Coordinates of C-alpha atoms and ligand atoms in Angstrom, one line a residue:
M982 CA 99.8 94.2 96.4
I983 CA 101.4 92.1 93.7
P984 CA 99.4 91.7 90.5
G985 CA 98.7 88.4 88.9
S986 CA 100.9 87.3 86.0
F987 CA 100.3 88.8 82.6
S988 CA 102.0 89.0 79.2
Y989 CA 103.1 92.5 78.0
H990 CA 102.7 93.7 74.4
R991 CA 103.9 97.0 72.9
P992 CA 102.4 97.6 69.4
T993 CA 103.6 100.6 67.4
S994 CA 100.4 101.3 65.5
V995 CA 96.7 101.6 66.2
A996 CA 96.1 98.8 63.7
D997 CA 98.5 96.5 65.5
A998 CA 97.0 97.3 68.9
I999 CA 93.5 96.5 67.6
K1000 CA 94.7 93.3 66.0
L1001 CA 96.3 92.2 69.3
L1002 CA 93.2 93.0 71.3
A1003 CA 91.0 91.1 68.8
D1004 CA 93.4 88.1 68.8
L1005 CA 93.9 88.0 72.5
G1006 CA 90.1 88.5 73.3
D1007 CA 88.6 89.1 76.8
E1008 CA 91.9 88.4 78.6
A1009 CA 93.6 91.6 77.1
R1010 CA 93.3 95.2 78.2
P1011 CA 94.8 98.4 76.8
L1012 CA 97.4 100.0 79.2
A1013 CA 97.7 103.8 79.1
G1014 CA 99.2 105.6 82.1
G1015 CA 98.4 102.6 84.4
H1016 CA 97.3 104.8 87.3
S1017 CA 93.8 103.3 87.5
L1018 CA 94.5 99.9 85.9
V1019 CA 97.7 98.9 87.8
P1020 CA 96.2 99.7 91.3
M1021 CA 93.2 97.6 90.4
M1022 CA 95.6 94.8 89.3
K1023 CA 97.5 95.0 92.5
L1024 CA 94.3 94.6 94.5
R1025 CA 93.4 91.7 92.2
L1026 CA 90.2 93.5 91.2
A1027 CA 91.4 93.3 87.6
T1028 CA 93.4 90.2 86.4
P1029 CA 94.1 90.7 82.7
G1030 CA 96.2 88.0 81.1
H1031 CA 97.6 90.4 78.6
L1032 CA 98.4 94.2 78.7
V1033 CA 98.5 96.0 75.4
D1034 CA 100.7 99.1 76.1
L1035 CA 99.7 102.1 74.0
H1036 CA 102.9 104.1 74.7
G1037 CA 104.6 102.9 71.5
I1038 CA 102.0 104.4 69.2
A1039 CA 103.2 107.9 68.3
G1040 CA 99.9 109.0 66.6
L1041 CA 98.0 108.8 69.9
K1042 CA 99.7 111.8 71.4
G1043 CA 99.3 115.6 70.9
I1044 CA 96.9 118.4 70.9
R1045 CA 95.8 120.1 67.6
R1046 CA 93.2 122.5 66.4
D1047 CA 90.9 121.3 63.5
G1048 CA 88.6 124.2 62.6
N1049 CA 86.5 124.9 65.7
Q1050 CA 87.4 121.5 67.3
V1051 CA 90.3 120.9 69.7
V1052 CA 91.5 117.3 69.1
I1053 CA 93.4 115.7 71.9
G1054 CA 95.2 112.3 71.3
A1055 CA 94.2 109.7 73.9
M1056 CA 97.8 109.2 75.2
T1057 CA 98.2 112.9 76.0
T1058 CA 98.9 113.1 79.7
Q1059 CA 97.3 115.4 82.3
H1060 CA 100.7 117.1 82.7
E1061 CA 100.7 117.8 78.9
L1062 CA 97.2 119.3 79.1
L1063 CA 98.5 121.6 81.9
G1064 CA 101.4 122.8 79.8
S1065 CA 99.5 123.4 76.5
D1066 CA 99.1 126.9 75.2
E1067 CA 96.1 125.7 73.0
I1068 CA 94.3 124.3 76.0
A1069 CA 95.1 127.5 78.1
K1070 CA 93.6 129.6 75.3
S1071 CA 90.6 127.5 74.2
L1072 CA 89.7 125.2 77.1
P1073 CA 91.0 126.6 80.4
I1074 CA 88.5 124.5 82.4
L1075 CA 90.5 121.4 81.4
Q1076 CA 93.6 122.8 83.0
E1077 CA 91.7 123.8 86.1
A1078 CA 90.4 120.3 86.5
A1079 CA 93.7 118.5 85.6
A1080 CA 95.4 120.5 88.3
L1081 CA 93.0 119.0 90.8
I1082 CA 93.7 115.4 89.8
A1083 CA 95.9 113.6 92.4
D1084 CA 99.5 114.8 92.4
P1085 CA 102.3 115.5 89.8
Q1086 CA 103.4 111.9 89.7
V1087 CA 99.9 110.7 88.7
R1088 CA 99.5 113.6 86.3
Y1089 CA 102.8 112.8 84.5
R1090 CA 101.6 109.3 83.7
G1091 CA 97.8 109.5 83.6
T1092 CA 96.3 110.2 80.2
I1093 CA 93.1 111.8 79.0
G1094 CA 92.2 108.7 77.1
G1095 CA 92.6 106.5 80.2
N1096 CA 90.7 109.0 82.4
V1097 CA 87.6 109.1 80.1
A1098 CA 87.6 105.5 78.9
N1099 CA 88.0 104.1 82.5
G1100 CA 84.3 104.6 83.4
D1101 CA 85.1 105.3 87.1
P1102 CA 82.4 107.8 88.4
G1103 CA 85.3 109.4 90.4
N1104 CA 87.3 110.4 87.4
D1105 CA 87.1 114.2 86.8
M1106 CA 87.4 114.5 83.0
P1107 CA 84.2 112.7 82.0
A1108 CA 81.8 115.3 83.5
L1109 CA 83.9 118.0 81.8
M1110 CA 83.5 116.2 78.5
L1111 CA 79.7 116.2 78.9
T1112 CA 79.7 119.9 79.8
L1113 CA 81.8 120.7 76.7
S1114 CA 79.8 118.4 74.3
A1115 CA 82.9 116.4 73.5
S1116 CA 83.0 113.3 71.3
Y1117 CA 85.3 110.3 71.4
R1118 CA 86.9 108.6 68.4
L1119 CA 86.7 104.8 68.9
E1120 CA 88.7 102.5 66.6
G1121 CA 88.3 98.7 66.5
P1122 CA 88.0 95.7 64.3
G1123 CA 84.9 97.1 62.7
G1124 CA 86.5 100.5 61.8
A1125 CA 86.3 103.9 63.4
R1126 CA 83.2 105.7 64.9
D1127 CA 82.6 108.8 66.8
V1128 CA 80.5 108.6 70.0
A1129 CA 79.2 111.7 71.9
A1130 CA 80.5 111.7 75.5
S1131 CA 76.8 112.0 76.5
E1132 CA 76.2 108.6 75.0
F1133 CA 79.4 106.9 76.2
Y1134 CA 78.8 106.3 79.9
Q1135 CA 76.3 103.5 80.6
G1136 CA 77.1 102.5 84.2
A1137 CA 80.0 102.4 86.7
Y1138 CA 82.9 101.0 84.6
F1139 CA 80.5 100.2 81.8
T1140 CA 80.9 102.3 78.6
A1141 CA 80.1 102.2 74.9
L1142 CA 83.5 100.7 74.1
E1143 CA 83.0 97.4 72.3
P1144 CA 85.5 94.5 72.8
G1145 CA 88.7 95.2 70.9
E1146 CA 88.1 99.0 70.5
I1147 CA 90.5 101.7 71.5
L1148 CA 89.6 105.3 72.2
T1149 CA 92.1 107.1 70.0
S1150 CA 91.2 110.8 70.5
V1151 CA 88.8 113.3 72.1
S1152 CA 87.3 116.2 70.1
I1153 CA 85.9 119.2 71.8
P1154 CA 84.2 122.2 70.1
A1155 CA 86.0 125.3 71.4
P1156 CA 83.6 127.3 73.6
A1157 CA 82.9 130.9 72.6
S1158 CA 85.7 133.3 73.4
G1159 CA 85.0 135.2 76.6
H1160 CA 83.1 132.3 78.0
G1161 CA 83.2 131.8 81.8
H1162 CA 84.3 128.5 83.3
A1163 CA 84.9 126.8 86.6
Y1164 CA 85.5 123.4 88.1
E1165 CA 84.7 123.2 91.8
K1166 CA 85.8 120.0 93.5
L1167 CA 85.3 119.1 97.2
K1168 CA 87.8 116.4 98.3
R1169 CA 88.7 115.1 101.7
K1170 CA 92.4 115.8 101.2
V1171 CA 94.9 116.8 98.5
G1172 CA 95.2 114.0 96.0
D1173 CA 91.8 112.5 96.7
Y1174 CA 88.9 111.8 94.3
A1175 CA 85.9 114.1 94.5
T1176 CA 83.4 113.9 97.3
A1177 CA 81.3 116.0 94.9
A1178 CA 82.4 118.2 91.9
A1179 CA 80.7 120.5 89.4
A1180 CA 81.9 121.9 86.1
V1181 CA 80.3 125.0 84.5
V1182 CA 80.8 126.6 81.1
L1183 CA 78.6 129.6 80.4
T1184 CA 78.4 132.8 78.3
V1185 CA 77.0 136.2 79.5
S1186 CA 75.3 138.8 77.5
G1187 CA 74.0 142.1 78.8
G1188 CA 74.7 141.0 82.4
K1189 CA 72.6 137.8 82.1
V1190 CA 73.5 134.2 81.5
A1191 CA 73.0 133.5 77.7
S1192 CA 74.1 129.9 77.6
C1193 CA 75.1 127.4 80.3
A1194 CA 76.1 123.8 80.7
I1195 CA 76.7 122.1 84.1
G1196 CA 78.4 118.7 84.6
L1197 CA 78.6 116.6 87.8
T1198 CA 81.4 114.3 89.0
N1199 CA 81.0 111.4 91.5
L1200 CA 77.4 112.1 92.2
H1201 CA 75.9 109.1 90.3
E1202 CA 77.3 105.9 88.8
T1203 CA 78.0 107.9 85.7
P1204 CA 78.9 111.5 85.1
L1205 CA 75.8 113.7 84.8
L1206 CA 74.8 116.7 82.7
A1207 CA 72.5 118.9 84.9
T1208 CA 70.3 120.2 82.1
D1209 CA 67.4 121.5 84.3
A1210 CA 69.9 123.2 86.6
A1211 CA 71.5 125.0 83.6
K1212 CA 68.0 126.1 82.3
A1213 CA 67.3 127.6 85.8
V1214 CA 70.0 130.2 85.4
I1215 CA 69.7 131.0 81.7
G1216 CA 68.3 134.6 81.3
T1217 CA 69.1 135.5 84.9
S1218 CA 71.9 137.5 86.5
L1219 CA 72.5 134.7 88.9
D1220 CA 70.4 136.1 91.7
A1221 CA 69.9 134.1 94.9
A1222 CA 66.6 132.6 93.8
S1223 CA 67.9 131.3 90.5
L1224 CA 71.1 129.9 92.2
K1225 CA 68.8 128.1 94.7
K1226 CA 66.7 126.7 91.9
A1227 CA 69.8 125.5 90.1
A1228 CA 71.2 123.7 93.2
S1229 CA 67.8 122.0 93.8
A1230 CA 67.5 120.9 90.2
A1231 CA 71.0 119.5 90.2
E1232 CA 70.5 117.7 93.6
A1233 CA 67.3 116.1 92.2
I1234 CA 69.3 114.1 89.6
M1235 CA 72.2 113.1 92.0
S1236 CA 72.3 109.6 93.4
P1237 CA 75.8 109.2 94.9
A1238 CA 77.0 106.1 96.8
S1239 CA 77.1 106.3 100.5
D1240 CA 80.8 105.5 101.2
A1241 CA 83.9 106.7 103.1
R1242 CA 83.4 110.2 101.4
G1243 CA 80.0 110.6 103.2
P1244 CA 76.4 109.5 103.3
V1245 CA 74.1 110.2 100.4
E1246 CA 72.3 113.3 101.8
Y1247 CA 75.7 114.9 102.7
R1248 CA 77.1 114.3 99.2
K1249 CA 74.0 115.6 97.5
H1250 CA 74.0 118.7 99.7
V1251 CA 77.7 119.5 99.0
G1252 CA 77.0 118.7 95.3
G1253 CA 74.5 121.5 95.3
I1254 CA 77.0 123.8 96.9
M1255 CA 79.7 122.9 94.3
V1256 CA 77.1 123.8 91.6
V1257 CA 76.5 127.3 93.1
R1258 CA 80.2 128.0 93.6
A1259 CA 81.0 126.9 90.0
L1260 CA 78.2 129.1 88.6
Q1261 CA 79.3 132.1 90.6
R1262 CA 83.0 131.8 89.6
A1263 CA 82.2 131.1 86.0
F1264 CA 79.9 134.1 85.9
G1265 CA 82.6 136.3 87.4
R1266 CA 85.1 135.2 84.8
A1267 CA 82.8 135.6 81.7
K1268 CA 83.6 138.6 79.5
Ligands
FAD72 C1 96.6 108.2 94.1 C2 95.7 108.4 92.9 C3 94.8 109.4 92.9 C4 94.0 109.7 91.8 N1 93.1 110.7 91.9 C5 92.3 111.0 90.8 C6 91.4 112.1 90.8 O1 91.2 112.8 91.8 N2 90.7 112.3 89.7 C7 90.8 111.6 88.6 O2 90.1 111.8 87.6 N3 91.7 110.5 88.5 C8 92.4 110.3 89.6 N4 93.3 109.2 89.5 C9 93.3 108.4 88.3 C10 94.2 108.9 87.3 O3 93.8 110.1 86.7 C11 94.4 107.9 86.1 O4 95.6 108.2 85.5 C12 93.2 107.8 85.2 O5 92.0 107.5 85.8 C13 93.4 106.7 84.1 O6 94.3 107.1 83.2 P1 95.5 106.2 82.8 O7 96.1 106.8 81.6 O8 96.4 106.0 84.0 O9 94.8 104.8 82.4 P2 95.0 103.3 82.8 O10 95.1 103.1 84.2 O11 96.2 102.7 82.0 O12 93.7 102.6 82.2 C14 92.4 102.8 82.8 C15 91.4 102.0 82.1 O13 91.1 102.5 80.8 C16 91.4 101.6 79.8 N5 92.1 102.4 78.8 C17 93.1 103.2 78.9 N6 93.4 103.9 77.8 C18 92.4 103.5 76.9 C19 92.2 103.8 75.6 N7 92.9 104.8 74.9 N8 91.2 103.2 74.9 C20 90.4 102.3 75.6 N9 90.6 101.9 76.8 C21 91.6 102.5 77.5 C22 92.4 100.5 80.4 O14 92.3 99.3 79.8 C23 91.8 100.5 81.8 O15 90.7 99.7 81.9 C24 94.1 108.9 90.6 C25 95.1 107.9 90.6 C26 95.9 107.6 91.7 C27 96.9 106.5 91.6

């Protein structure tokens, strides 16, 4: 339970952090809230020789509106998401999901940047980012680039981040006002990662689903966008047959690990149930 030895660095600008990461090479890792990285270090599953702490960089914090985009600095904590009026108004699904992450201690330290950059299939925010068509600003020795969340996740703990790059912000197009949303998460106990979870954002017109996006957490080695499941409900009033179709289409793309949270068939089955529950709750909330 004691990490290996490492050097600690605390830059005060993104440029300095990038330079440190470039100079120190493979041995260096950015440190955000530390609530995924430090447990891995204590288990010696990660043994970085250098930690580049991002807390001294003021520009990485905060939530702002830029036209139709909500821009969230990477070092914004889950607790800050929960307290934000802008998020409550534009992106309430982020608050619903953040409230289901671990416990207040973790939420005070854990950041949105760390949660989405980590690449852990169990993290809750990545599937929401796919559902909301978010993009990530990555800055590194080669400059800045924007990568769609849908292009970012390549495998468990394997992302589009290049060596020396830092994720500096997340941009999310604000969904239409009156949209319905829900994040349904089955977990073994309070504070646990998802056994299966589903995010839904939809709009309703004339009593029928007009648009819909569905994301899945911890049901594959990467977060998933359940496109066929969403198509199955568009144009319907969420009758039993279309809900069943959506659950089957979502289950067809799931390939969860068999682990302490349950065998594959169980996790796929409850994954389908999370999709149905999230669709129903989002539909009920849409105006
Ligand atoms: C008991 C417990 C329960 C938890 N339960 C859940 C849960 O149910 N759902 C959930 O989603 N999470 C859960 N977490 C994880 C928590 O949300 C973490 O805070 C989050 O996964 C990582 O964010 P962080 O800021 O702590 O990042 P860190 O732990 O500091 O970093 C995580 C990884 O991302 C990299 N990184 C961090 N920031 C950046 C950046 N800006 N750019 C590039 N790379 C970066 C780091 O180098 C590291 O590899 C839990 C944690 C604990 C301890």
